[in-house]
Short mmCIF file of C-alpha atoms in Angstrom, two decimals:
data_model
loop_
_atom_site.label_atom_id
_atom_site.label_comp_id
_atom_site.label_asym_id
_atom_site.label_seq_id
_atom_site.Cartn_x
_atom_site.Cartn_y
_atom_site.Cartn_z
CA MET W 1 -91.73 -4.86 -105.95
CA GLU W 2 -93.58 -6.53 -108.87
CA SER W 3 -94.06 -3.19 -110.60
CA THR W 4 -90.34 -2.46 -110.26
CA PHE W 5 -89.42 -5.75 -111.93
CA SER W 6 -91.95 -5.02 -114.71
CA GLU W 7 -90.43 -1.58 -115.28
CA GLN W 8 -86.93 -3.10 -115.46
CA ARG W 9 -88.07 -5.69 -118.01
CA LEU W 10 -89.72 -2.99 -120.16
CA LEU W 11 -86.56 -0.88 -119.98
CA LEU W 12 -84.41 -3.81 -121.12
CA LEU W 13 -86.80 -4.49 -124.03
CA GLU W 14 -86.58 -0.86 -125.10
CA ILE W 15 -82.78 -0.96 -124.95
CA PHE W 16 -82.52 -4.08 -127.05
CA LYS W 17 -84.88 -2.55 -129.66
CA LYS W 18 -82.34 0.22 -130.26
CA PRO W 19 -79.83 0.01 -133.13
CA LEU W 20 -76.40 -1.48 -132.42
CA LEU W 21 -74.63 1.90 -132.70
CA THR W 22 -76.92 3.42 -130.06
CA LEU W 23 -76.21 0.50 -127.72
CA ILE W 24 -72.47 1.04 -128.12
CA PHE W 25 -72.83 4.71 -127.15
CA ILE W 26 -74.89 3.76 -124.08
CA LEU W 27 -72.28 1.21 -122.96
CA LEU W 28 -69.39 3.61 -123.50
CA ALA W 29 -71.15 6.30 -121.51
CA ALA W 30 -71.76 3.88 -118.63
CA LEU W 31 -68.18 2.66 -118.60
CA SER W 32 -66.71 6.16 -118.74
CA ALA W 33 -68.65 7.12 -115.61
CA PHE W 34 -66.60 4.79 -113.40
CA PRO W 35 -63.08 6.12 -114.05
CA GLN W 36 -64.42 9.68 -113.95
CA SER W 37 -65.88 9.08 -110.47
CA ASN W 38 -62.64 7.48 -109.34
CA ASP W 39 -60.66 10.40 -110.75
CA ASN W 40 -62.83 12.83 -108.78
CA VAL W 41 -62.15 10.97 -105.56
CA GLN W 42 -58.39 11.09 -106.10
CA LEU W 43 -58.57 14.72 -107.17
CA ALA W 44 -60.63 15.67 -104.11
CA TYR W 45 -58.10 14.11 -101.73
CA SER W 46 -55.25 15.69 -103.69
CA TYR W 47 -56.79 19.15 -103.34
CA TYR W 48 -57.37 18.54 -99.63
CA ASN W 49 -53.81 17.38 -98.98
CA ASN W 50 -52.50 20.41 -100.90
CA LYS W 51 -54.72 22.68 -98.76
CA GLU W 52 -56.78 23.78 -101.75
CA TYR W 53 -59.91 23.51 -99.65
CA ASP W 54 -62.31 25.45 -101.93
CA LYS W 55 -61.68 23.07 -104.81
CA ALA W 56 -61.79 20.06 -102.51
CA ALA W 57 -65.08 21.21 -100.94
CA TYR W 58 -66.81 21.35 -104.32
CA LEU W 59 -65.74 17.81 -105.19
CA PHE W 60 -66.48 16.31 -101.77
CA GLU W 61 -69.95 17.82 -101.79
CA GLU W 62 -70.56 16.32 -105.23
CA LEU W 63 -69.22 12.93 -104.10
CA PHE W 64 -71.41 12.97 -101.01
CA GLU W 65 -74.55 13.80 -102.98
CA LYS W 66 -73.91 10.80 -105.22
CA SER W 67 -72.82 8.27 -102.60
CA LYS W 68 -74.18 9.57 -99.26
CA SER W 69 -70.86 8.46 -97.75
CA ARG W 70 -70.32 9.92 -94.29
CA ASN W 71 -66.58 10.08 -94.97
CA TYR W 72 -67.07 12.47 -97.91
CA PHE W 73 -69.44 14.59 -95.83
CA ASN W 74 -66.83 14.86 -93.04
CA TYR W 75 -64.24 16.06 -95.53
CA TYR W 76 -66.72 18.49 -97.06
CA ILE W 77 -67.49 20.03 -93.65
CA ASN W 78 -63.79 20.16 -92.79
CA CYS W 79 -63.07 22.05 -96.01
CA LEU W 80 -65.77 24.60 -95.17
CA LEU W 81 -64.44 25.05 -91.65
CA ARG W 82 -60.85 25.46 -92.82
CA THR W 83 -61.98 28.24 -95.15
CA GLU W 84 -64.12 29.74 -92.32
CA GLN W 85 -67.39 29.22 -94.17
CA PHE W 86 -69.12 28.60 -90.85
CA GLU W 87 -72.64 29.49 -91.89
CA LYS W 88 -72.50 27.22 -94.89
CA ALA W 89 -71.05 24.37 -92.79
CA GLU W 90 -73.72 24.87 -90.11
CA LYS W 91 -76.51 24.88 -92.69
CA ALA W 92 -75.23 21.69 -94.37
CA ALA W 93 -74.74 19.90 -91.05
CA LYS W 94 -78.20 20.93 -89.79
CA LYS W 95 -79.82 19.73 -92.97
CA GLN W 96 -78.14 16.33 -92.80
CA ALA W 97 -78.72 15.93 -89.04
CA SER W 98 -82.42 16.68 -89.53
CA ALA W 99 -82.75 14.35 -92.51
CA SER W 100 -81.19 11.40 -90.67
CA ALA W 101 -82.41 12.16 -87.13
CA LYS W 102 -84.27 8.87 -86.77
CA THR W 103 -81.78 6.61 -88.52
CA ASP W 104 -78.28 7.98 -87.97
CA PRO W 105 -77.46 10.20 -84.95
CA SER W 106 -73.83 10.51 -86.04
CA TYR W 107 -74.67 13.57 -88.16
CA ARG W 108 -75.62 15.39 -84.96
CA ILE W 109 -71.99 14.97 -83.96
CA VAL W 110 -70.91 16.74 -87.15
CA LEU W 111 -73.23 19.63 -86.30
CA GLY W 112 -71.86 19.71 -82.76
CA TYR W 113 -68.32 19.82 -84.16
CA VAL W 114 -69.25 22.78 -86.38
CA TYR W 115 -70.63 24.60 -83.32
CA LYS W 116 -67.49 23.84 -81.34
CA GLN W 117 -65.25 25.29 -84.05
CA GLN W 118 -67.19 28.54 -83.69
CA GLY W 119 -66.83 28.56 -79.91
CA LYS W 120 -70.50 27.66 -79.36
CA ASN W 121 -69.62 25.04 -76.78
CA ASP W 122 -73.06 24.80 -75.14
CA LYS W 123 -74.69 24.06 -78.46
CA ALA W 124 -71.93 21.59 -79.33
CA GLN W 125 -72.40 19.74 -76.05
CA ALA W 126 -76.17 19.63 -76.59
CA GLU W 127 -75.71 17.95 -79.97
CA TYR W 128 -73.13 15.52 -78.62
CA ASP W 129 -75.34 14.57 -75.67
CA GLY W 130 -78.30 14.25 -78.02
CA ALA W 131 -76.39 11.84 -80.25
CA VAL W 132 -75.51 9.65 -77.26
CA SER W 133 -79.02 9.70 -75.76
CA SER W 134 -80.61 8.79 -79.09
CA LEU W 135 -78.54 5.62 -79.51
CA ARG W 136 -80.44 2.57 -80.68
CA PRO W 137 -79.59 -1.00 -79.66
CA ASP W 138 -77.97 -1.57 -83.02
CA ARG W 139 -74.29 -2.47 -83.04
CA ASN W 140 -73.51 -0.94 -86.44
CA SER W 141 -75.13 2.36 -85.48
CA ILE W 142 -73.27 2.39 -82.15
CA ILE W 143 -69.92 1.85 -83.88
CA GLN W 144 -70.73 4.60 -86.40
CA VAL W 145 -71.43 7.08 -83.60
CA THR W 146 -68.29 6.02 -81.72
CA ASN W 147 -66.11 6.39 -84.81
CA GLN W 148 -67.62 9.78 -85.60
CA PHE W 149 -66.65 11.05 -82.15
CA LEU W 150 -63.13 9.60 -82.62
CA THR W 151 -62.88 11.33 -86.02
CA PHE W 152 -63.25 14.66 -84.25
CA SER W 153 -60.98 13.60 -81.33
CA GLU W 154 -63.92 13.61 -78.93
CA ASN W 155 -62.60 10.60 -77.03
CA GLU W 156 -64.57 11.30 -73.88
CA TYR W 157 -67.83 11.21 -75.82
CA ALA W 158 -66.72 8.07 -77.65
CA GLU W 159 -66.32 6.44 -74.23
CA LYS W 160 -69.75 7.74 -73.14
CA THR W 161 -71.24 6.23 -76.28
CA LEU W 162 -69.85 2.79 -75.57
CA LEU W 163 -70.80 2.88 -71.88
CA LYS W 164 -74.34 3.87 -72.90
CA ALA W 165 -74.28 1.04 -75.45
CA ARG W 166 -73.50 -1.41 -72.65
CA GLU W 167 -76.69 -0.37 -70.89
CA ILE W 168 -79.00 -0.71 -73.86
CA THR W 169 -77.51 -3.84 -75.46
CA GLY W 170 -75.97 -5.90 -72.66
CA GLU W 171 -72.73 -6.22 -74.67
CA ASP W 172 -69.46 -5.16 -73.03
CA PHE W 173 -67.83 -3.40 -76.04
CA ASN W 174 -64.45 -3.94 -74.35
CA ASN W 175 -62.48 -4.16 -77.58
CA GLU W 176 -63.92 -0.84 -78.78
CA LEU W 177 -63.33 0.76 -75.38
CA PHE W 178 -59.71 -0.39 -75.50
CA SER W 179 -59.27 1.45 -78.81
CA VAL W 180 -60.82 4.61 -77.34
CA TYR W 181 -58.54 4.49 -74.29
CA ALA W 182 -55.54 3.81 -76.51
CA SER W 183 -56.44 6.82 -78.66
CA SER W 184 -56.46 9.05 -75.58
CA ARG W 185 -53.43 7.28 -74.03
CA ASN W 186 -55.43 6.41 -70.93
CA PHE W 187 -52.99 3.70 -69.90
CA LYS W 188 -54.77 2.74 -66.69
CA MET W 189 -58.06 2.04 -68.46
CA MET W 190 -56.22 0.30 -71.32
CA ALA W 191 -54.70 -2.07 -68.76
CA GLU W 192 -58.03 -2.65 -66.99
CA THR W 193 -60.06 -3.12 -70.17
CA GLY W 194 -57.59 -5.54 -71.74
CA LEU W 195 -57.63 -7.65 -68.59
CA ASP W 196 -61.44 -7.53 -68.58
CA ILE W 197 -61.36 -9.03 -72.07
CA VAL W 198 -59.12 -11.87 -70.88
CA ASP W 199 -61.15 -12.35 -67.72
CA LYS W 200 -64.32 -12.84 -69.74
CA ASN W 201 -62.69 -15.07 -72.36
CA PRO W 202 -59.20 -16.44 -71.49
CA THR W 203 -58.75 -17.69 -75.08
CA ASP W 204 -58.37 -14.03 -76.09
CA ILE W 205 -55.14 -13.75 -74.09
CA PHE W 206 -52.91 -13.76 -77.18
CA ASN W 207 -55.02 -11.09 -78.90
CA VAL W 208 -54.79 -8.86 -75.82
CA GLU W 209 -51.04 -9.43 -75.55
CA ASN W 210 -50.72 -8.35 -79.18
CA MET W 211 -52.78 -5.24 -78.41
CA TYR W 212 -50.47 -4.43 -75.48
CA GLN W 213 -47.30 -5.23 -77.45
CA TYR W 214 -47.23 -2.04 -79.50
CA TYR W 215 -47.55 0.23 -76.48
CA ILE W 216 -44.92 -1.67 -74.50
CA ASN W 217 -42.44 -1.49 -77.38
CA ASN W 218 -43.06 2.21 -78.00
CA ASP W 219 -43.25 3.26 -74.35
CA ILE W 220 -40.01 5.20 -73.86
CA ASN W 221 -40.44 5.83 -70.12
CA ASP W 222 -42.00 2.43 -69.33
CA GLU W 223 -45.12 4.25 -68.13
CA PHE W 224 -47.55 1.79 -69.66
CA TYR W 225 -45.44 -1.20 -68.64
CA ASN W 226 -45.38 -0.09 -65.00
CA ILE W 227 -49.13 0.60 -64.96
CA LEU W 228 -49.92 -2.75 -66.56
CA ARG W 229 -47.65 -4.61 -64.16
CA SER W 230 -49.20 -2.86 -61.16
CA THR W 231 -52.72 -3.59 -62.44
CA LEU W 232 -51.85 -7.24 -63.00
CA LEU W 233 -50.43 -7.57 -59.48
CA GLN W 234 -53.66 -6.13 -58.04
CA ARG W 235 -55.74 -8.57 -60.06
CA ILE W 236 -53.58 -11.54 -59.01
CA GLN W 237 -53.92 -10.55 -55.35
CA GLN W 238 -57.69 -10.03 -55.62
CA LYS W 239 -58.49 -13.01 -57.82
CA PRO W 240 -55.60 -15.44 -58.45
CA SER W 241 -56.05 -17.04 -61.86
CA THR W 242 -53.92 -18.87 -64.39
CA HIS W 243 -54.43 -16.37 -67.19
CA TYR W 244 -53.33 -13.42 -65.02
CA SER W 245 -50.17 -15.30 -64.03
CA GLU W 246 -49.50 -16.19 -67.67
CA MET W 247 -49.85 -12.54 -68.64
CA MET W 248 -47.48 -11.48 -65.87
CA ILE W 249 -44.86 -13.95 -67.14
CA TRP W 250 -45.37 -12.68 -70.69
CA LEU W 251 -45.06 -9.06 -69.52
CA LEU W 252 -41.83 -9.68 -67.61
CA VAL W 253 -40.31 -11.45 -70.62
CA GLN W 254 -41.15 -8.44 -72.83
CA LYS W 255 -38.77 -6.37 -70.71
CA LYS W 256 -36.26 -9.22 -70.52
CA ASN W 257 -36.80 -9.51 -66.77
CA PHE W 258 -36.16 -13.23 -67.03
CA LYS W 259 -35.26 -13.70 -63.37
CA SER W 260 -38.69 -12.53 -62.18
CA ALA W 261 -40.44 -14.33 -65.05
CA ILE W 262 -38.81 -17.61 -63.99
CA VAL W 263 -39.98 -17.14 -60.39
CA GLN W 264 -43.56 -16.71 -61.65
CA ALA W 265 -43.22 -19.60 -64.11
CA LYS W 266 -41.94 -22.00 -61.45
CA ALA W 267 -44.89 -21.17 -59.21
CA LEU W 268 -47.36 -21.70 -62.06
CA ASP W 269 -45.63 -24.92 -63.14
CA LYS W 270 -45.95 -26.34 -59.64
CA ARG W 271 -49.54 -25.18 -59.21
CA LEU W 272 -50.67 -26.72 -62.51
CA GLY W 273 -48.42 -29.78 -62.33
CA GLU W 274 -46.83 -28.94 -65.68
CA SER W 275 -43.86 -30.64 -67.34
CA GLY W 276 -41.57 -27.61 -67.59
CA GLN W 277 -42.37 -26.43 -71.11
CA ARG W 278 -42.95 -22.87 -69.90
CA LEU W 279 -39.52 -22.82 -68.22
CA ILE W 280 -37.83 -24.22 -71.32
CA SER W 281 -39.34 -21.41 -73.41
CA ILE W 282 -38.16 -18.71 -70.99
CA GLY W 283 -34.74 -20.35 -70.73
CA ASP W 284 -34.35 -20.32 -74.51
CA GLN W 285 -35.32 -16.63 -74.66
CA ALA W 286 -32.94 -15.78 -71.81
CA LEU W 287 -30.15 -17.65 -73.60
CA GLN W 288 -30.84 -15.74 -76.80
CA SER W 289 -30.60 -12.50 -74.80
CA LYS W 290 -27.34 -13.68 -73.21
CA ASP W 291 -28.82 -13.77 -69.72
CA TYR W 292 -26.91 -16.93 -68.89
CA ALA W 293 -27.75 -17.00 -65.18
CA ALA W 294 -31.48 -16.91 -65.87
CA ALA W 295 -31.19 -19.47 -68.68
CA SER W 296 -29.27 -21.90 -66.46
CA ASP W 297 -31.79 -21.40 -63.65
CA ALA W 298 -34.68 -22.30 -65.96
CA TYR W 299 -32.93 -25.36 -67.40
CA LYS W 300 -31.84 -26.63 -63.98
CA TYR W 301 -35.42 -26.45 -62.72
CA VAL W 302 -36.55 -28.68 -65.59
CA LEU W 303 -33.68 -31.10 -64.95
CA THR W 304 -34.89 -31.59 -61.36
CA LYS W 305 -37.99 -33.26 -62.82
CA GLY W 306 -35.85 -36.23 -63.80
CA LYS W 307 -35.14 -38.12 -67.02
CA GLU W 308 -38.79 -39.07 -67.49
CA CYS W 309 -39.60 -35.39 -68.10
CA PRO W 310 -40.28 -34.85 -71.85
CA TYR W 311 -38.06 -31.74 -71.79
CA HIS W 312 -35.10 -33.37 -70.05
CA GLN W 313 -32.99 -33.53 -73.22
CA ARG W 314 -33.73 -29.94 -74.21
CA ALA W 315 -32.83 -28.74 -70.72
CA THR W 316 -29.60 -30.74 -70.81
CA PHE W 317 -28.48 -29.33 -74.15
CA GLY W 318 -29.66 -25.87 -73.13
CA THR W 319 -27.37 -25.99 -70.09
CA LEU W 320 -24.43 -27.06 -72.25
CA THR W 321 -25.12 -24.36 -74.85
CA SER W 322 -25.30 -21.70 -72.14
CA MET W 323 -21.89 -22.69 -70.84
CA TYR W 324 -20.42 -22.96 -74.35
CA GLN W 325 -21.59 -19.44 -75.27
CA GLN W 326 -20.01 -18.07 -72.10
CA ILE W 327 -16.70 -19.67 -73.09
CA GLU W 328 -17.01 -18.41 -76.66
CA SER W 329 -17.76 -14.84 -75.49
CA GLY W 330 -14.92 -14.84 -72.94
CA VAL W 331 -17.13 -14.84 -69.84
CA ILE W 332 -15.63 -18.20 -68.84
CA THR W 333 -11.86 -18.55 -69.29
CA ASP W 334 -10.97 -21.02 -66.55
CA MET W 335 -9.50 -24.18 -68.09
CA GLU W 336 -11.03 -26.44 -65.44
CA GLN W 337 -14.51 -25.23 -66.39
CA ILE W 338 -13.75 -25.77 -70.07
CA LYS W 339 -12.63 -29.33 -69.33
CA PHE W 340 -15.76 -29.83 -67.25
CA LEU W 341 -17.90 -28.80 -70.24
CA GLU W 342 -15.96 -31.27 -72.40
CA SER W 343 -16.82 -34.09 -69.98
CA GLN W 344 -20.47 -33.00 -69.93
CA TYR W 345 -20.64 -33.07 -73.73
CA ALA W 346 -19.11 -36.55 -73.81
CA ALA W 347 -21.57 -37.89 -71.23
CA THR W 348 -24.56 -36.23 -72.91
CA PHE W 349 -23.83 -37.65 -76.37
CA GLU W 350 -23.28 -41.07 -74.87
CA GLU W 351 -26.75 -40.78 -73.36
CA PHE W 352 -28.64 -39.27 -76.30
CA GLY W 353 -26.48 -40.20 -79.28
CA TYR W 354 -25.63 -38.21 -82.39
CA THR W 355 -28.63 -37.05 -84.42
CA SER W 356 -29.47 -34.39 -86.98
CA ARG W 357 -31.47 -32.55 -84.29
CA THR W 358 -28.32 -31.94 -82.23
CA VAL W 359 -26.03 -30.74 -85.01
CA ALA W 360 -25.46 -27.35 -83.33
CA GLU W 361 -24.38 -29.04 -80.11
CA ILE W 362 -22.14 -31.48 -82.04
CA ARG W 363 -20.46 -28.54 -83.73
CA ASN W 364 -19.96 -26.74 -80.39
CA TYR W 365 -18.48 -29.89 -78.86
CA ALA W 366 -16.02 -30.18 -81.76
CA ARG W 367 -15.05 -26.52 -81.41
CA ILE W 368 -14.32 -26.94 -77.70
CA GLU W 369 -12.03 -29.83 -78.56
CA THR W 370 -10.29 -27.98 -81.40
CA TYR W 371 -9.91 -24.36 -80.39
CA TYR W 372 -9.96 -24.46 -76.59
CA LEU W 373 -8.35 -27.82 -75.74
CA ASN W 374 -6.24 -28.24 -78.89
CA LYS W 375 -7.59 -31.72 -79.62
CA PRO W 376 -8.32 -31.59 -83.37
CA ASP W 377 -8.07 -35.39 -83.68
CA SER W 378 -10.84 -35.79 -81.12
CA ALA W 379 -12.92 -33.11 -82.84
CA ARG W 380 -12.52 -34.81 -86.21
CA ALA W 381 -13.63 -38.12 -84.68
CA ILE W 382 -16.74 -36.41 -83.26
CA ILE W 383 -17.68 -34.99 -86.66
CA GLU W 384 -17.04 -38.26 -88.48
CA ARG W 385 -19.12 -40.19 -85.95
CA ALA W 386 -21.97 -37.71 -86.38
CA LEU W 387 -21.80 -38.05 -90.18
CA LYS W 388 -22.41 -41.80 -89.84
CA ALA W 389 -25.49 -41.37 -87.64
CA GLN W 390 -28.87 -42.44 -88.94
CA GLY W 391 -31.25 -39.84 -90.36
CA VAL W 392 -28.55 -37.31 -91.22
CA ASN W 393 -29.88 -35.25 -94.15
CA TYR W 394 -27.93 -33.25 -96.73
CA THR W 395 -28.09 -29.98 -94.80
CA THR W 396 -26.71 -31.61 -91.67
CA LYS W 397 -23.97 -33.32 -93.69
CA ALA W 398 -23.04 -30.00 -95.28
CA THR W 399 -22.86 -28.26 -91.90
CA LEU W 400 -20.73 -31.01 -90.39
CA ASN W 401 -18.41 -31.24 -93.40
CA LEU W 402 -17.83 -27.49 -93.32
CA GLU W 403 -16.86 -27.86 -89.68
CA LEU W 404 -14.58 -30.77 -90.62
CA GLY W 405 -12.90 -28.58 -93.24
CA ASP W 406 -12.28 -25.90 -90.62
CA ILE W 407 -10.69 -28.47 -88.30
CA GLN W 408 -8.44 -29.74 -91.09
CA PHE W 409 -7.42 -26.21 -91.92
CA TYR W 410 -6.67 -25.57 -88.22
CA GLU W 411 -4.40 -28.64 -88.23
CA GLY W 412 -2.54 -27.31 -91.27
CA ASP W 413 -3.98 -29.92 -93.64
CA VAL W 414 -4.74 -27.31 -96.30
CA TRP W 415 -5.12 -29.84 -99.12
CA ASP W 416 -7.55 -32.02 -97.16
CA ALA W 417 -9.48 -28.93 -96.15
CA LEU W 418 -9.76 -27.78 -99.78
CA MET W 419 -10.99 -31.23 -100.83
CA THR W 420 -13.62 -31.21 -98.07
CA TYR W 421 -14.82 -27.71 -99.02
CA ALA W 422 -14.90 -28.71 -102.71
CA LYS W 423 -17.07 -31.73 -101.90
CA VAL W 424 -19.55 -29.56 -99.97
CA GLU W 425 -19.66 -27.10 -102.85
CA ASN W 426 -20.19 -29.87 -105.41
CA ASP W 427 -22.95 -31.53 -103.35
CA ASN W 428 -24.74 -28.26 -102.63
CA LYS W 429 -24.75 -26.28 -105.83
CA GLN W 430 -27.00 -23.21 -105.81
CA ASN W 431 -27.70 -23.22 -102.06
CA GLU W 432 -26.20 -21.48 -99.04
CA TYR W 433 -23.95 -24.37 -98.07
CA GLY W 434 -22.33 -24.51 -101.49
CA ASP W 435 -21.87 -20.72 -101.44
CA GLU W 436 -20.27 -20.85 -98.01
#
């Protein structure tokens, strides 16, 4: 090491002894090497994408010799195979596999792939098996071998690699196995492996749900959804646990099966002695999806916990909003039910008061009075009372005043309505309320 430092110091002394012009040429030459190398990389990929494999092979070989990047070597071999230069590909792969036999078994996989492309399946299998059996208890090396198998779509051998890695390291490699099973669309093992991850570390539940999300959303025939649900049910029966129940609720909500999700959520709420937050969340999602029966069921369950429940107010307003939306969409047309909702709004605001957090409900209450019961005077009084409430910010005032303008217009007070709209516009220049 000391001799290397001495050589570097001598080299620097020699450089600085050179004339200024010579130094400039040296610097320019060094700088020009970088863009040239980058240009070659782009050119190599361009040739490959355009199926000009002979040209690409030359550049990828050159890039590999300079960088020793496995990625460039893979492309180089692929170019040779696509142009049926099998002997050359075999020779290059053998050379690299031999040179890195003790440090990097992944090059044996490349050689095996070359054999397989020639129909030499026995030789290919021997190289693949050799790569797996020569694994070292080194995580980086294990991942390299796994990825090399995946590069050549050898998913079965990628799985073998990770299972072998479990034996020699004691690690589970569940996340990597999940990726392998996902690559081969092995839905059953994807379901099992994801649940194994959660079982080992429940805090990973959100990560696993995110992993599942893509396949649930893009599963046209619900194949993965049905397998995951069945697997979850088996786990719950074999080993009841909170995180399995939580995942079942999450899964049911993904398919908007709110009725079943609420059944599961009620059971979990009772078992854990919760305050109803889980039910409120499902109720809100059901309401957004216009599943009014499920939403009402969730809110009513929370209301049974009494006024001391921290989610009592949210459940109360959720119930009112569910009924209002049904009236607005024409599901409810019976006048007695509309009058009942009016009485519920009146009682609720007497209990909780008018605040900026309930502006949507205030607006709905005013609309019931105006457009369904033809009581614009009452609606106007509701809006004006809300405007006088404490803590009402400018956005809430703008929303309420716009509603007031609509009520005035409904009554035929066009001038008053114009004045109200003009005030909102003047107070909210260059924002959405002023624009509206």
